[in-house]
Amino acid sequence: MNIPERTSARADSRLEVREGMRIGAGLVIVMMGGALCILHASGCRERKVEQPIDYSHKTHVGTAGIACVDCHQSVESGIRATIPPLETCKGCHSDTPLTESPEEKKLLNYLANGGEIPWNKVYQVPDHVYFSHRRHVSRSKVTCQECHGDIASFVNAVSFQFLPVTMENCMKCHKERNVTNDCLSCHR
């Protein structure tokens, strides 16, 4: 059977279009997967919280060697690890800047005008959950880095949850440490 050349050319053209669409769809899927991986790796897991000062933990913890408990003083003795009050900053910072940093200038402005820095909470434990920093840090020896990441390398203010506060993450850690997962231990 002899197929006219014209029909054969159309069929070839359709096959090429279909093949091109198949390849294009595959590329789109690969690119979307890559974009999701990049977003996840860059910390885009949770909503990002804006902070009034772009506080560098790297400068304070990494370079100056200040321990977490030097500023977050209630972490070993209290239920909550609070954001340090401005009074804590006065221990090192005064009227005279230590650097040329615009962020330090913002801090000195808060010190001069009184009041507190209006930090925005990044970690929020739900009301129905009992969580004690004292129990986790002092008794169970959970390090700050296990939940909050390598803080000493953070150049910018903490603006997202390194380890999101979810039941799944809590249960995983409890299981790894062979700690009770009894509901009433954490849910009140």
JSON list of N, CA and C in Angstrom, two decimals, residues 57-89:
[
{"chain": "A", "resi": 57, "resn": "HIS", "atom": "N", "xyz": [23.27, 36.31, 64.96]},
{"chain": "A", "resi": 57, "resn": "HIS", "atom": "CA", "xyz": [23.76, 35.36, 65.95]},
{"chain": "A", "resi": 57, "resn": "HIS", "atom": "C", "xyz": [25.21, 34.98, 65.65]},
{"chain": "A", "resi": 58, "resn": "LYS", "atom": "N", "xyz": [25.58, 35.02, 64.37]},
{"chain": "A", "resi": 58, "resn": "LYS", "atom": "CA", "xyz": [26.96, 34.67, 64.00]},
{"chain": "A", "resi": 58, "resn": "LYS", "atom": "C", "xyz": [27.94, 35.63, 64.68]},
{"chain": "A", "resi": 59, "resn": "THR", "atom": "N", "xyz": [27.63, 36.92, 64.68]},
{"chain": "A", "resi": 59, "resn": "THR", "atom": "CA", "xyz": [28.50, 37.91, 65.32]},
{"chain": "A", "resi": 59, "resn": "THR", "atom": "C", "xyz": [28.59, 37.66, 66.82]},
{"chain": "A", "resi": 60, "resn": "HIS", "atom": "N", "xyz": [27.45, 37.42, 67.45]},
{"chain": "A", "resi": 60, "resn": "HIS", "atom": "CA", "xyz": [27.40, 37.30, 68.90]},
{"chain": "A", "resi": 60, "resn": "HIS", "atom": "C", "xyz": [27.83, 35.92, 69.41]},
{"chain": "A", "resi": 61, "resn": "VAL", "atom": "N", "xyz": [27.27, 34.86, 68.83]},
{"chain": "A", "resi": 61, "resn": "VAL", "atom": "CA", "xyz": [27.56, 33.50, 69.29]},
{"chain": "A", "resi": 61, "resn": "VAL", "atom": "C", "xyz": [28.83, 32.96, 68.62]},
{"chain": "A", "resi": 62, "resn": "GLY", "atom": "N", "xyz": [28.87, 33.06, 67.30]},
{"chain": "A", "resi": 62, "resn": "GLY", "atom": "CA", "xyz": [30.00, 32.50, 66.55]},
{"chain": "A", "resi": 62, "resn": "GLY", "atom": "C", "xyz": [31.30, 33.24, 66.77]},
{"chain": "A", "resi": 63, "resn": "THR", "atom": "N", "xyz": [31.30, 34.56, 66.61]},
{"chain": "A", "resi": 63, "resn": "THR", "atom": "CA", "xyz": [32.53, 35.35, 66.69]},
{"chain": "A", "resi": 63, "resn": "THR", "atom": "C", "xyz": [32.88, 35.75, 68.12]},
{"chain": "A", "resi": 64, "resn": "ALA", "atom": "N", "xyz": [31.92, 36.33, 68.85]},
{"chain": "A", "resi": 64, "resn": "ALA", "atom": "CA", "xyz": [32.19, 36.81, 70.21]},
{"chain": "A", "resi": 64, "resn": "ALA", "atom": "C", "xyz": [32.16, 35.69, 71.25]},
{"chain": "A", "resi": 65, "resn": "GLY", "atom": "N", "xyz": [31.62, 34.52, 70.89]},
{"chain": "A", "resi": 65, "resn": "GLY", "atom": "CA", "xyz": [31.61, 33.39, 71.81]},
{"chain": "A", "resi": 65, "resn": "GLY", "atom": "C", "xyz": [30.60, 33.49, 72.94]},
{"chain": "A", "resi": 66, "resn": "ILE", "atom": "N", "xyz": [29.57, 34.28, 72.75]},
{"chain": "A", "resi": 66, "resn": "ILE", "atom": "CA", "xyz": [28.52, 34.41, 73.78]},
{"chain": "A", "resi": 66, "resn": "ILE", "atom": "C", "xyz": [27.65, 33.16, 73.73]},
{"chain": "A", "resi": 67, "resn": "ALA", "atom": "N", "xyz": [27.42, 32.54, 74.88]},
{"chain": "A", "resi": 67, "resn": "ALA", "atom": "CA", "xyz": [26.59, 31.33, 74.94]},
{"chain": "A", "resi": 67, "resn": "ALA", "atom": "C", "xyz": [25.11, 31.70, 74.88]},
{"chain": "A", "resi": 68, "resn": "CYS", "atom": "N", "xyz": [24.30, 30.79, 74.39]},
{"chain": "A", "resi": 68, "resn": "CYS", "atom": "CA", "xyz": [22.85, 31.03, 74.29]},
{"chain": "A", "resi": 68, "resn": "CYS", "atom": "C", "xyz": [22.28, 31.49, 75.64]},
{"chain": "A", "resi": 69, "resn": "VAL", "atom": "N", "xyz": [22.72, 30.81, 76.73]},
{"chain": "A", "resi": 69, "resn": "VAL", "atom": "CA", "xyz": [22.17, 31.11, 78.05]},
{"chain": "A", "resi": 69, "resn": "VAL", "atom": "C", "xyz": [22.60, 32.47, 78.58]},
{"chain": "A", "resi": 70, "resn": "ASP", "atom": "N", "xyz": [23.63, 33.07, 78.00]},
{"chain": "A", "resi": 70, "resn": "ASP", "atom": "CA", "xyz": [24.04, 34.41, 78.43]},
{"chain": "A", "resi": 70, "resn": "ASP", "atom": "C", "xyz": [22.95, 35.44, 78.13]},
{"chain": "A", "resi": 71, "resn": "CYS", "atom": "N", "xyz": [22.23, 35.23, 77.04]},
{"chain": "A", "resi": 71, "resn": "CYS", "atom": "CA", "xyz": [21.15, 36.16, 76.67]},
{"chain": "A", "resi": 71, "resn": "CYS", "atom": "C", "xyz": [19.77, 35.57, 76.96]},
{"chain": "A", "resi": 72, "resn": "HIS", "atom": "N", "xyz": [19.60, 34.30, 76.65]},
{"chain": "A", "resi": 72, "resn": "HIS", "atom": "CA", "xyz": [18.32, 33.62, 76.90]},
{"chain": "A", "resi": 72, "resn": "HIS", "atom": "C", "xyz": [18.44, 32.95, 78.28]},
{"chain": "A", "resi": 73, "resn": "GLN", "atom": "N", "xyz": [18.42, 33.77, 79.32]},
{"chain": "A", "resi": 73, "resn": "GLN", "atom": "CA", "xyz": [18.77, 33.32, 80.66]},
{"chain": "A", "resi": 73, "resn": "GLN", "atom": "C", "xyz": [17.78, 32.34, 81.28]},
{"chain": "A", "resi": 74, "resn": "SER", "atom": "N", "xyz": [16.53, 32.34, 80.85]},
{"chain": "A", "resi": 74, "resn": "SER", "atom": "CA", "xyz": [15.54, 31.46, 81.47]},
{"chain": "A", "resi": 74, "resn": "SER", "atom": "C", "xyz": [15.51, 30.06, 80.84]},
{"chain": "A", "resi": 75, "resn": "VAL", "atom": "N", "xyz": [16.35, 29.81, 79.85]},
{"chain": "A", "resi": 75, "resn": "VAL", "atom": "CA", "xyz": [16.29, 28.54, 79.13]},
{"chain": "A", "resi": 75, "resn": "VAL", "atom": "C", "xyz": [16.58, 27.33, 80.02]},
{"chain": "A", "resi": 76, "resn": "GLU", "atom": "N", "xyz": [17.45, 27.47, 81.00]},
{"chain": "A", "resi": 76, "resn": "GLU", "atom": "CA", "xyz": [17.79, 26.34, 81.87]},
{"chain": "A", "resi": 76, "resn": "GLU", "atom": "C", "xyz": [16.92, 26.26, 83.12]},
{"chain": "A", "resi": 77, "resn": "SER", "atom": "N", "xyz": [16.28, 27.36, 83.47]},
{"chain": "A", "resi": 77, "resn": "SER", "atom": "CA", "xyz": [15.53, 27.37, 84.73]},
{"chain": "A", "resi": 77, "resn": "SER", "atom": "C", "xyz": [14.04, 27.63, 84.57]},
{"chain": "A", "resi": 78, "resn": "GLY", "atom": "N", "xyz": [13.60, 28.02, 83.40]},
{"chain": "A", "resi": 78, "resn": "GLY", "atom": "CA", "xyz": [12.20, 28.37, 83.22]},
{"chain": "A", "resi": 78, "resn": "GLY", "atom": "C", "xyz": [11.49, 27.48, 82.22]},
{"chain": "A", "resi": 79, "resn": "ILE", "atom": "N", "xyz": [10.19, 27.62, 82.20]},
{"chain": "A", "resi": 79, "resn": "ILE", "atom": "CA", "xyz": [9.39, 26.86, 81.24]},
{"chain": "A", "resi": 79, "resn": "ILE", "atom": "C", "xyz": [9.62, 27.40, 79.84]},
{"chain": "A", "resi": 80, "resn": "ARG", "atom": "N", "xyz": [9.70, 28.71, 79.73]},
{"chain": "A", "resi": 80, "resn": "ARG", "atom": "CA", "xyz": [9.86, 29.35, 78.42]},
{"chain": "A", "resi": 80, "resn": "ARG", "atom": "C", "xyz": [11.26, 29.95, 78.26]},
{"chain": "A", "resi": 81, "resn": "ALA", "atom": "N", "xyz": [11.77, 29.87, 77.05]},
{"chain": "A", "resi": 81, "resn": "ALA", "atom": "CA", "xyz": [13.01, 30.56, 76.71]},
{"chain": "A", "resi": 81, "resn": "ALA", "atom": "C", "xyz": [12.58, 31.85, 76.05]},
{"chain": "A", "resi": 82, "resn": "THR", "atom": "N", "xyz": [12.65, 32.91, 76.79]},
{"chain": "A", "resi": 82, "resn": "THR", "atom": "CA", "xyz": [12.12, 34.17, 76.28]},
{"chain": "A", "resi": 82, "resn": "THR", "atom": "C", "xyz": [13.15, 34.92, 75.44]},
{"chain": "A", "resi": 83, "resn": "ILE", "atom": "N", "xyz": [12.65, 35.87, 74.68]},
{"chain": "A", "resi": 83, "resn": "ILE", "atom": "CA", "xyz": [13.52, 36.77, 73.93]},
{"chain": "A", "resi": 83, "resn": "ILE", "atom": "C", "xyz": [14.15, 37.70, 74.96]},
{"chain": "A", "resi": 84, "resn": "PRO", "atom": "N", "xyz": [15.45, 37.90, 74.92]},
{"chain": "A", "resi": 84, "resn": "PRO", "atom": "CA", "xyz": [16.12, 38.72, 75.94]},
{"chain": "A", "resi": 84, "resn": "PRO", "atom": "C", "xyz": [15.57, 40.14, 75.98]},
{"chain": "A", "resi": 85, "resn": "PRO", "atom": "N", "xyz": [15.42, 40.68, 77.20]},
{"chain": "A", "resi": 85, "resn": "PRO", "atom": "CA", "xyz": [15.00, 42.08, 77.32]},
{"chain": "A", "resi": 85, "resn": "PRO", "atom": "C", "xyz": [16.15, 43.00, 76.91]},
{"chain": "A", "resi": 86, "resn": "LEU", "atom": "N", "xyz": [15.83, 44.22, 76.61]},
{"chain": "A", "resi": 86, "resn": "LEU", "atom": "CA", "xyz": [16.82, 45.21, 76.18]},
{"chain": "A", "resi": 86, "resn": "LEU", "atom": "C", "xyz": [17.91, 45.38, 77.23]},
{"chain": "A", "resi": 87, "resn": "GLU", "atom": "N", "xyz": [17.56, 45.20, 78.48]},
{"chain": "A", "resi": 87, "resn": "GLU", "atom": "CA", "xyz": [18.50, 45.32, 79.59]},
{"chain": "A", "resi": 87, "resn": "GLU", "atom": "C", "xyz": [19.69, 44.37, 79.39]},
{"chain": "A", "resi": 88, "resn": "THR", "atom": "N", "xyz": [19.45, 43.20, 78.82]},
{"chain": "A", "resi": 88, "resn": "THR", "atom": "CA", "xyz": [20.51, 42.23, 78.57]},
{"chain": "A", "resi": 88, "resn": "THR", "atom": "C", "xyz": [21.54, 42.79, 77.59]},
{"chain": "A", "resi": 89, "resn": "CYS", "atom": "N", "xyz": [21.06, 43.51, 76.58]},
{"chain": "A", "resi": 89, "resn": "CYS", "atom": "CA", "xyz": [21.96, 44.10, 75.56]},
{"chain": "A", "resi": 89, "resn": "CYS", "atom": "C", "xyz": [22.88, 45.15, 76.18]}
]
